[in-house]
Coordinates of C-alpha atoms and ligand atoms in Angstrom, one line a residue:
M32 CA 151.3 185.1 281.9
R33 CA 148.3 182.4 282.1
Y34 CA 148.9 178.8 282.2
D35 CA 146.9 176.1 281.2
V36 CA 149.2 173.7 283.0
V37 CA 152.1 173.8 285.5
I38 CA 154.1 170.5 286.5
I39 CA 156.0 170.8 289.1
G40 CA 159.4 168.5 289.2
G41 CA 161.6 167.3 286.2
G42 CA 161.6 163.7 287.3
V43 CA 160.7 161.0 284.6
T44 CA 156.8 161.7 285.9
G45 CA 156.8 165.2 285.1
C46 CA 159.4 164.7 281.9
A47 CA 156.9 162.4 280.7
I48 CA 153.8 164.0 281.3
A49 CA 155.2 167.5 279.5
R50 CA 156.1 165.2 276.9
E51 CA 152.4 163.5 276.3
L52 CA 150.6 167.0 277.2
M53 CA 152.4 168.7 274.0
R54 CA 150.3 166.3 271.7
Y55 CA 147.4 169.1 272.5
R56 CA 147.6 173.0 271.7
V57 CA 148.1 173.3 275.3
R58 CA 150.3 176.2 277.1
A59 CA 152.2 174.3 279.6
V60 CA 155.9 174.8 282.2
L61 CA 157.6 172.4 283.9
I62 CA 159.1 173.7 286.8
E63 CA 162.3 172.5 288.8
K64 CA 163.8 172.9 291.9
D65 CA 167.4 171.6 290.7
C66 CA 169.6 173.1 288.0
D67 CA 169.0 170.1 285.9
V68 CA 165.8 167.5 285.1
G69 CA 166.7 163.7 286.1
C70 CA 168.4 164.6 288.7
G71 CA 166.0 163.1 291.7
T72 CA 165.1 159.2 292.1
S73 CA 164.8 159.1 288.5
K74 CA 169.0 159.5 288.1
A75 CA 169.5 157.0 290.8
N76 CA 167.7 153.7 290.3
S77 CA 168.3 150.0 288.8
G78 CA 166.7 151.1 285.3
I79 CA 164.9 148.3 284.8
I80 CA 161.7 148.4 283.3
H81 CA 159.7 145.7 284.8
G82 CA 158.4 142.7 282.9
S83 CA 155.0 141.3 283.5
T84 CA 156.1 138.5 285.8
H85 CA 157.2 141.4 289.0
F86 CA 153.7 143.1 289.3
V87 CA 151.2 142.2 292.4
P88 CA 147.4 142.6 291.0
G89 CA 145.1 145.2 291.8
T90 CA 147.1 148.1 292.6
L91 CA 147.9 151.1 289.9
K92 CA 151.3 149.9 290.3
W93 CA 150.4 147.0 288.9
R94 CA 148.1 148.7 286.0
L95 CA 150.4 151.2 285.0
G96 CA 153.7 149.6 284.9
W97 CA 152.5 146.8 282.7
A98 CA 150.7 149.7 280.8
G99 CA 154.2 151.3 280.7
N100 CA 156.6 148.6 280.2
Q101 CA 154.8 148.1 276.6
Q102 CA 155.3 152.1 275.4
W103 CA 159.0 151.5 276.2
G104 CA 160.2 150.4 272.7
R105 CA 158.1 152.8 270.8
L106 CA 159.5 155.8 273.0
S107 CA 163.5 155.0 272.7
E108 CA 163.0 154.7 268.5
E109 CA 161.5 158.3 268.5
L110 CA 163.9 159.3 271.0
G111 CA 167.2 157.3 270.3
F112 CA 168.1 157.0 274.3
G113 CA 169.5 153.5 275.6
F114 CA 166.6 150.7 275.7
A115 CA 167.2 146.8 275.2
R116 CA 164.6 144.1 276.2
I117 CA 167.1 141.8 277.5
G118 CA 164.5 139.6 279.7
D119 CA 165.2 138.9 283.4
L120 CA 165.0 135.5 285.3
T121 CA 164.2 134.8 288.7
V122 CA 166.3 132.0 290.5
A123 CA 164.8 129.4 292.6
F124 CA 167.7 127.4 295.2
G125 CA 164.9 125.2 296.1
E126 CA 161.5 123.1 295.6
D127 CA 159.5 125.6 297.7
E128 CA 160.6 128.5 295.2
V129 CA 160.1 126.5 292.1
D130 CA 156.3 126.6 293.9
Q131 CA 157.0 130.4 294.4
L132 CA 157.8 130.5 290.7
R133 CA 154.4 128.4 289.9
E134 CA 152.5 130.9 291.5
F135 CA 153.9 134.1 289.9
Q136 CA 153.3 131.9 286.9
W137 CA 149.6 131.5 288.2
R138 CA 149.3 134.8 288.8
C139 CA 150.5 136.2 285.8
E140 CA 147.6 134.1 283.7
R141 CA 145.1 135.2 285.9
S142 CA 145.6 139.0 285.2
G143 CA 146.2 138.3 281.4
V144 CA 149.9 139.3 281.1
P145 CA 152.8 137.2 279.6
R146 CA 153.7 134.4 282.2
G147 CA 157.0 133.4 281.7
E148 CA 158.6 130.0 281.1
L149 CA 160.1 127.9 283.5
W150 CA 163.4 126.5 283.1
G151 CA 165.1 123.5 284.9
P152 CA 168.7 123.9 285.9
E153 CA 170.7 122.5 282.5
R154 CA 168.8 125.0 280.9
V155 CA 169.8 127.8 283.1
R156 CA 173.4 126.4 283.2
A157 CA 173.2 126.3 279.6
E158 CA 171.8 129.9 279.2
E159 CA 173.6 131.6 282.4
P160 CA 176.4 129.3 283.3
N161 CA 178.0 131.7 285.9
L162 CA 175.4 132.3 287.7
S163 CA 175.6 129.9 291.1
G164 CA 175.3 126.0 291.1
A165 CA 172.8 125.8 293.7
V166 CA 169.9 127.4 291.2
V167 CA 167.8 124.7 290.4
G168 CA 165.8 126.4 288.3
A169 CA 164.4 129.7 287.1
L170 CA 161.3 131.7 285.8
F171 CA 162.3 133.7 282.2
C172 CA 160.3 136.9 282.1
P173 CA 161.3 138.0 278.3
T174 CA 159.8 141.3 278.9
T175 CA 161.6 142.9 280.9
G176 CA 164.3 145.7 279.4
V177 CA 167.1 148.0 280.7
V178 CA 167.2 151.7 280.1
N179 CA 169.1 154.4 280.9
P180 CA 166.7 156.4 282.8
Y181 CA 168.7 159.9 282.7
E182 CA 168.6 159.7 279.0
A183 CA 165.0 159.1 278.8
C184 CA 164.4 162.0 281.3
F185 CA 166.7 164.5 278.6
S186 CA 165.4 163.2 275.8
L187 CA 161.6 163.4 277.0
I188 CA 162.3 166.9 278.2
E189 CA 163.8 168.1 275.0
S190 CA 161.0 166.7 272.9
A191 CA 158.5 168.3 275.0
R192 CA 160.2 171.9 274.9
R193 CA 160.7 170.9 270.6
N194 CA 157.2 170.9 270.9
G195 CA 156.2 174.0 273.1
L196 CA 157.0 173.1 276.4
E197 CA 158.5 176.0 278.6
L198 CA 161.3 175.0 280.9
R199 CA 162.3 176.2 284.5
V200 CA 165.5 174.9 286.3
D201 CA 166.8 176.2 289.3
N202 CA 163.4 177.4 290.4
P203 CA 162.4 175.7 293.6
V204 CA 158.0 175.7 294.3
L205 CA 157.6 177.5 297.4
G206 CA 153.8 178.1 297.6
I207 CA 150.7 177.7 296.0
R208 CA 146.8 179.3 296.4
A209 CA 144.0 179.3 294.7
D210 CA 141.2 182.0 294.0
E211 CA 138.8 182.2 291.6
N212 CA 141.1 183.1 289.1
G213 CA 142.6 179.4 289.0
L214 CA 145.9 178.4 291.2
W215 CA 149.1 180.3 291.7
V216 CA 152.2 179.0 292.1
Q217 CA 154.9 180.9 293.8
T218 CA 158.6 179.7 293.3
E219 CA 161.6 181.4 294.1
H220 CA 161.8 183.7 291.0
E221 CA 158.2 184.4 289.9
L222 CA 154.3 183.8 290.7
I223 CA 152.8 181.8 288.1
N224 CA 149.3 181.7 287.4
S225 CA 147.5 178.4 285.9
R226 CA 144.2 176.5 285.1
F227 CA 145.9 173.3 286.2
V228 CA 148.8 172.4 288.4
V229 CA 150.5 168.6 288.4
N230 CA 152.6 167.8 291.5
A231 CA 155.1 165.5 290.5
A232 CA 157.6 166.3 292.9
G233 CA 158.8 162.9 294.0
L234 CA 160.0 162.6 297.6
Y235 CA 158.9 166.2 298.0
A236 CA 155.0 165.6 296.6
D237 CA 153.8 165.6 300.0
R238 CA 155.2 169.2 301.1
V239 CA 153.7 170.5 297.6
A240 CA 150.1 169.1 298.1
E241 CA 150.4 170.9 301.5
M242 CA 151.2 174.0 300.1
A243 CA 148.0 173.8 298.0
G244 CA 146.1 172.5 301.0
A245 CA 145.5 169.3 299.2
A246 CA 147.6 167.2 302.0
N247 CA 145.8 163.5 302.4
F248 CA 148.5 161.6 302.0
T249 CA 152.9 160.9 303.4
I250 CA 156.0 160.3 301.2
T251 CA 158.4 158.2 303.3
P252 CA 161.9 157.8 301.8
R253 CA 162.7 154.4 301.2
K254 CA 166.8 154.1 300.4
G255 CA 167.9 151.7 298.0
E256 CA 172.1 151.7 297.7
E257 CA 173.4 150.2 294.3
Y258 CA 177.2 149.0 293.6
L259 CA 178.6 150.1 289.7
L260 CA 181.1 146.7 288.7
D261 CA 184.3 147.3 286.4
K262 CA 183.3 146.8 282.7
R263 CA 185.8 143.6 282.5
L264 CA 182.5 142.1 284.2
Q265 CA 180.8 143.1 281.2
G266 CA 178.8 139.4 280.0
I267 CA 178.8 137.8 283.4
V268 CA 175.0 137.3 283.1
S269 CA 173.2 138.3 280.0
R270 CA 169.8 139.0 281.8
I271 CA 168.5 140.6 285.1
I272 CA 168.7 138.4 287.3
Y273 CA 166.1 138.6 290.5
P274 CA 166.2 136.1 293.7
C275 CA 162.7 135.3 294.5
P276 CA 161.0 137.7 296.5
S277 CA 160.2 138.4 299.8
S278 CA 156.6 139.9 300.6
T279 CA 158.4 143.4 300.9
S280 CA 161.7 143.4 298.5
K281 CA 162.3 142.3 295.1
G282 CA 165.5 141.7 296.9
V283 CA 169.1 142.2 295.7
L284 CA 169.4 141.8 291.7
V285 CA 172.5 141.3 289.5
I286 CA 171.6 144.1 286.2
P287 CA 173.3 143.8 283.2
T288 CA 173.1 147.6 282.5
F289 CA 172.3 149.1 278.8
D290 CA 175.9 150.7 278.6
G291 CA 177.6 147.2 279.4
T292 CA 178.4 147.8 283.5
V293 CA 177.2 145.4 285.7
M294 CA 174.9 146.9 288.5
V295 CA 174.1 144.8 292.1
G296 CA 171.6 146.0 294.4
P297 CA 169.4 148.0 295.6
T298 CA 169.1 147.9 299.2
A299 CA 165.6 148.7 300.9
E300 CA 165.9 151.1 304.3
E301 CA 163.3 153.4 305.7
V302 CA 164.8 156.7 306.1
D303 CA 164.3 159.9 308.0
D304 CA 166.4 162.2 305.8
R305 CA 165.0 163.5 302.3
E306 CA 168.5 164.2 301.7
D307 CA 170.0 160.9 302.8
L308 CA 172.0 159.4 299.8
S309 CA 175.0 158.1 301.9
T310 CA 175.8 154.4 301.0
T311 CA 177.0 152.6 303.8
A312 CA 179.2 150.0 304.8
T313 CA 176.4 147.5 306.1
G314 CA 174.5 148.3 302.7
A315 CA 177.4 146.9 300.8
E316 CA 178.0 144.1 303.2
H317 CA 174.2 143.1 302.3
V318 CA 174.4 143.5 298.9
F319 CA 177.8 141.7 298.4
S320 CA 176.5 139.1 300.7
K321 CA 172.9 138.2 298.5
V322 CA 174.6 138.6 295.0
G323 CA 177.8 136.2 296.1
R324 CA 175.1 133.8 296.1
L325 CA 173.5 134.1 293.1
V326 CA 176.8 134.8 290.5
P327 CA 180.0 134.0 292.8
G328 CA 182.1 135.3 290.3
I329 CA 180.8 138.6 291.6
S330 CA 182.9 140.7 294.6
E331 CA 183.1 143.6 296.4
R332 CA 186.9 144.4 294.9
D333 CA 185.0 144.9 291.6
C334 CA 183.0 147.9 292.6
I335 CA 184.3 151.0 290.9
A336 CA 181.3 153.2 291.8
E337 CA 178.5 153.4 294.3
F338 CA 175.1 155.6 294.7
A339 CA 172.0 155.9 296.7
G340 CA 168.4 156.4 295.5
L341 CA 165.3 157.2 297.8
R342 CA 161.8 155.6 296.9
A343 CA 159.0 158.2 297.5
V344 CA 156.7 155.8 299.2
S345 CA 153.3 156.8 300.1
D346 CA 151.3 155.5 303.3
T347 CA 149.1 153.3 301.0
E348 CA 152.5 151.7 299.4
D349 CA 150.6 152.9 296.1
F350 CA 150.6 155.3 293.7
V351 CA 148.6 158.4 294.1
I352 CA 147.5 160.1 290.6
G353 CA 144.3 161.6 290.6
A354 CA 142.3 165.1 290.9
T355 CA 142.2 166.4 294.8
T356 CA 139.6 168.5 297.0
V357 CA 141.4 171.5 295.6
P358 CA 139.8 172.3 291.8
G359 CA 143.0 171.8 289.0
F360 CA 145.4 170.5 291.4
I361 CA 146.5 166.9 290.4
N362 CA 148.9 164.5 291.9
A363 CA 151.3 162.6 290.5
A364 CA 152.9 161.2 293.7
G365 CA 153.9 158.2 295.8
I366 CA 155.5 156.9 292.5
Q367 CA 158.1 154.2 293.8
S368 CA 159.1 151.3 291.7
P369 CA 157.8 150.7 289.2
G370 CA 157.5 154.0 288.8
L371 CA 160.2 154.2 285.8
T372 CA 158.6 151.4 284.1
A373 CA 155.0 153.1 284.9
A374 CA 156.2 157.0 283.4
P375 CA 154.9 156.6 279.8
A376 CA 151.2 154.9 281.3
I377 CA 151.1 157.6 284.3
A378 CA 151.3 160.0 281.8
E379 CA 148.3 158.8 279.5
F380 CA 146.7 158.5 282.8
V381 CA 147.4 162.3 284.2
I382 CA 146.0 163.5 280.8
G383 CA 143.0 161.7 281.1
V384 CA 142.8 163.4 285.4
L385 CA 143.4 167.1 283.4
E386 CA 140.7 166.1 280.9
T387 CA 138.1 164.6 282.7
E388 CA 138.8 168.0 285.4
G389 CA 138.0 170.1 282.0
L390 CA 141.1 170.9 280.0
A391 CA 140.0 170.8 276.5
L392 CA 142.6 168.6 274.5
E393 CA 142.9 169.9 271.0
P394 CA 145.5 167.9 269.3
N395 CA 148.3 169.9 268.2
E396 CA 148.5 169.0 264.5
E397 CA 152.7 169.8 264.5
F398 CA 153.7 167.7 267.3
L399 CA 157.1 166.1 266.2
P400 CA 157.4 162.6 268.3
G401 CA 161.1 162.5 267.2
I402 CA 164.0 164.3 268.7
E403 CA 167.7 164.5 266.2
K404 CA 169.9 161.7 268.1
P405 CA 172.5 162.1 269.8
V406 CA 175.9 160.8 267.9
Q407 CA 177.8 158.2 270.6
V408 CA 181.4 157.9 269.0
A409 CA 181.4 154.5 271.2
A410 CA 179.0 152.6 269.5
L411 CA 180.1 153.0 265.8
T412 CA 182.3 151.2 263.6
T413 CA 185.7 152.3 263.0
R414 CA 184.6 153.2 259.3
E415 CA 181.6 155.1 260.7
R416 CA 184.1 157.1 263.1
Q417 CA 186.4 157.9 260.3
D418 CA 183.7 159.2 257.9
L419 CA 182.4 161.1 261.0
A420 CA 186.1 162.5 262.2
A421 CA 186.4 163.5 258.3
T422 CA 183.1 165.9 258.4
D423 CA 184.0 167.2 261.7
P424 CA 187.2 167.0 263.6
S425 CA 185.8 167.2 266.9
F426 CA 184.6 163.4 266.6
A427 CA 188.0 162.6 266.6
Q428 CA 189.6 164.7 269.4
V429 CA 188.8 161.8 272.6
V430 CA 187.8 163.4 275.9
C431 CA 186.9 160.9 278.3
R432 CA 189.3 157.8 277.5
C433 CA 187.4 155.0 279.7
E434 CA 184.0 155.8 277.8
L435 CA 185.2 156.8 274.4
V436 CA 183.6 160.2 274.5
T437 CA 184.7 163.2 272.1
R438 CA 184.7 167.0 272.2
G439 CA 182.0 166.7 269.3
E440 CA 180.0 165.0 272.1
V441 CA 180.2 167.1 274.8
L442 CA 179.8 170.5 272.7
D443 CA 176.6 168.9 271.4
S444 CA 175.2 167.9 274.7
I445 CA 176.1 171.6 276.0
Q446 CA 173.8 172.3 273.0
R447 CA 171.3 170.1 274.4
G448 CA 171.0 171.7 278.1
A449 CA 173.7 170.5 280.2
R450 CA 175.2 172.7 282.2
T451 CA 177.4 171.0 285.1
L452 CA 179.5 168.1 285.1
D453 CA 176.9 165.8 285.8
G454 CA 174.8 167.3 283.0
L455 CA 177.6 165.9 280.8
K456 CA 178.4 162.7 282.1
F457 CA 174.7 161.6 282.0
R458 CA 174.7 162.9 278.5
T459 CA 178.0 161.6 277.2
R460 CA 179.3 159.0 279.9
A461 CA 182.1 161.2 280.5
G462 CA 183.6 160.3 283.7
M463 CA 181.7 157.0 284.0
G464 CA 184.4 154.7 283.4
R465 CA 187.1 153.0 285.4
C466 CA 188.8 156.4 286.4
Q467 CA 185.4 158.0 287.4
G468 CA 186.5 161.3 285.6
A469 CA 190.4 161.5 287.4
F470 CA 191.4 162.0 283.4
C471 CA 188.4 163.9 281.9
S472 CA 186.8 166.5 284.7
L473 CA 189.0 169.1 283.9
R474 CA 188.7 168.9 280.5
C475 CA 184.5 168.8 280.5
M476 CA 185.5 172.1 282.8
Q477 CA 186.9 173.6 280.4
L478 CA 184.1 173.1 277.2
L479 CA 181.5 173.9 279.5
S480 CA 183.5 177.4 280.7
D481 CA 184.3 178.3 277.4
S482 CA 181.1 177.4 275.4
L483 CA 178.9 178.8 278.5
G484 CA 181.4 182.0 278.4
L485 CA 181.2 181.3 282.6
P486 CA 184.7 181.6 284.4
F487 CA 186.0 178.3 285.4
A488 CA 185.6 178.4 289.0
A489 CA 181.5 179.2 288.2
I490 CA 181.7 175.2 286.8
T491 CA 179.5 173.1 289.3
K492 CA 179.5 169.4 289.7
R493 CA 175.4 169.5 290.2
G494 CA 174.8 172.8 290.7
E495 CA 174.7 175.4 293.4
G496 CA 176.7 174.5 296.6
S497 CA 179.0 172.0 294.1
W498 CA 181.9 174.7 293.0
L499 CA 184.5 172.0 292.0
V500 CA 188.0 174.6 292.4
I501 CA 187.7 178.1 293.8
D502 CA 188.9 181.1 292.2
R503 CA 191.9 182.4 294.0
E504 CA 191.6 186.0 294.2
D505 CA 187.7 185.1 295.2
L506 CA 189.5 182.9 297.8
E507 CA 191.7 185.5 299.5
R508 CA 188.9 188.0 299.0
R509 CA 186.8 186.0 301.4
S510 CA 189.5 185.0 304.1
G511 CA 191.3 188.1 304.1
E512 CA 194.6 185.6 303.8
P513 CA 197.2 185.0 301.5
A514 CA 196.1 182.0 299.3
P515 CA 198.4 178.6 299.9
Ligands
FAD13 C1 167.2 152.3 294.4 C2 166.0 152.5 293.5 C3 166.1 151.4 292.5 C4 164.9 151.8 291.6 N1 164.8 150.9 290.4 C5 163.7 151.0 289.4 C6 163.6 150.4 288.6 O1 164.3 149.5 288.0 N2 162.8 150.3 287.6 C7 161.6 151.1 288.0 O2 160.3 151.2 287.1 N3 161.6 152.0 289.1 C8 162.5 152.0 290.1 N4 162.9 152.5 290.4 C9 162.1 153.8 291.1 C10 162.1 154.7 290.1 O3 163.3 155.6 290.1 C11 160.8 156.2 290.6 O4 159.9 155.7 290.9 C12 161.2 157.4 289.9 O5 161.9 157.5 289.3 C13 159.9 158.4 290.1 O6 159.9 159.9 289.4 P1 159.6 160.8 289.7 O7 159.5 162.0 288.9 O8 158.3 160.8 290.3 O9 160.6 161.3 291.1 P2 161.8 162.4 291.1 O10 162.9 161.4 289.9 O11 162.5 162.0 292.0 O12 161.7 163.3 290.7 C14 160.8 164.2 291.4 C15 161.2 165.8 291.0 O13 160.5 166.9 291.7 C16 161.4 168.1 292.1 N5 161.1 168.6 293.2 C17 160.9 168.3 294.2 N6 160.1 168.9 295.4 C18 160.0 170.3 294.3 C19 159.4 172.2 294.5 N7 159.2 172.1 295.7 N8 159.9 172.9 293.6 C20 160.4 172.3 292.2 N9 160.5 171.2 291.9 C21 160.6 169.9 292.6 C22 162.9 167.3 292.4 O14 163.9 168.1 292.1 C23 162.9 166.1 291.7 O15 163.5 166.3 290.2 C24 163.6 152.6 291.6 C25 163.8 153.7 292.9 C26 164.8 154.0 293.5 C27 165.3 154.3 294.7

């Protein structure tokens, strides 16, 4: 089987490229090492579609970040994932910081992007009454949005698959070689021949480039810890709140997520381990001390969940996108922040590179931009819920009480590709609420087990090695002793 394009990595970069590629008559396959797409950095980030005032001109990050920003409204309409352009406020605590905000405005003006509005203290207080009284001004940027990043990955890949993409999960790429017949990608399960390979392997992109003999950059993981707060804080701010950034970091933010939870973070710390997703006491102290200065009503006691993500930082600190010395091997690497924002523009950019390198782009006349949007019972009115339950009673059977997720939604998400507890959680929100799955986990596992025809003990949290329960007989067989 010969492919035109193999995409390695099913994060937002790979998923966006895959979907864009399906606009053309191209035979393509996406290879992902984990059990689902969107499980790497694309799941563990701040979910912000950064606006015009937060880009540093002259970099690929800036060019593709701003171009990507403007595509999210259309994408969310076509694909139905959660996105809202809520705007952001960068706040100043003194006249020197107000000068910094003016500088941002000039920078935007010079780069031809919207410059944002400078607000005085009264306007800030009227619009965001829970901000610290010490704030003396703020720059309002209406082009910033929030997105459910995992939902975006799931719907991009669903759309790509409906339009002809092949997807292989649980299939790490182990080696790549080139010969006169093109590129050969050796995965754990198969050997794939392709004319082009797009390297969108996130934290492992330098290793994948090395496999192909195209190593000319390195990736350093930069960890960011994020803290999710109780939904009772919903509405404490209505826009994303940034402090004035330093030269190395955007600082710790207050983020009203699309689903109504408030999130605070992230930290920024270089680490050696590409799998280190631990949160730390030091990280929490840092985040809550910084956030307390912005919004004094937020405290560490409000935290209901925490996670960390790793930015894939290249040695140039910019995206590494383009052809390499190995014919047909193309990098979409070093995609650190604002990689989520930029993803739709990165996809177009990579298609351009493929065309320049000789891929014929004949339009796929049958390309369907939309997918059937999943039902979200929690977002419906009472009347809509009653009508839906009358046609399908499974939409009246509540599985997750905190987030009001029904059996019908869980079954639909299994049909769309959820295979694990996390796959369900990130598609439906079951398990994301105050009790963090204490009520619904067993119910979700049972539905997975029944629908997939798998033994209960085979259901995992997020794939291989993350089993939740052990079969008693299996345990006894392995230990040679009676189970307690
Ligand atoms: C804390 C934090 C906050 C952030 N906040 C924002 C934000 O608010 N806005 C924004 O725009 N950006 C943000 N970012 C950046 C953004 O999350 C990333 O730029 C983006 O998710 C990168 O996507 P990706 O697809 O390139 O990488 P990933 O999502 O990591 O995907 C790479 C995929 O490749 C797979 N893979 C790796 N090796 C192999 C292999 N050998 N074989 C097969 N598959 C392989 C991985 O399993 C993974 O699924 C943030 C990042 C962090 C860490």
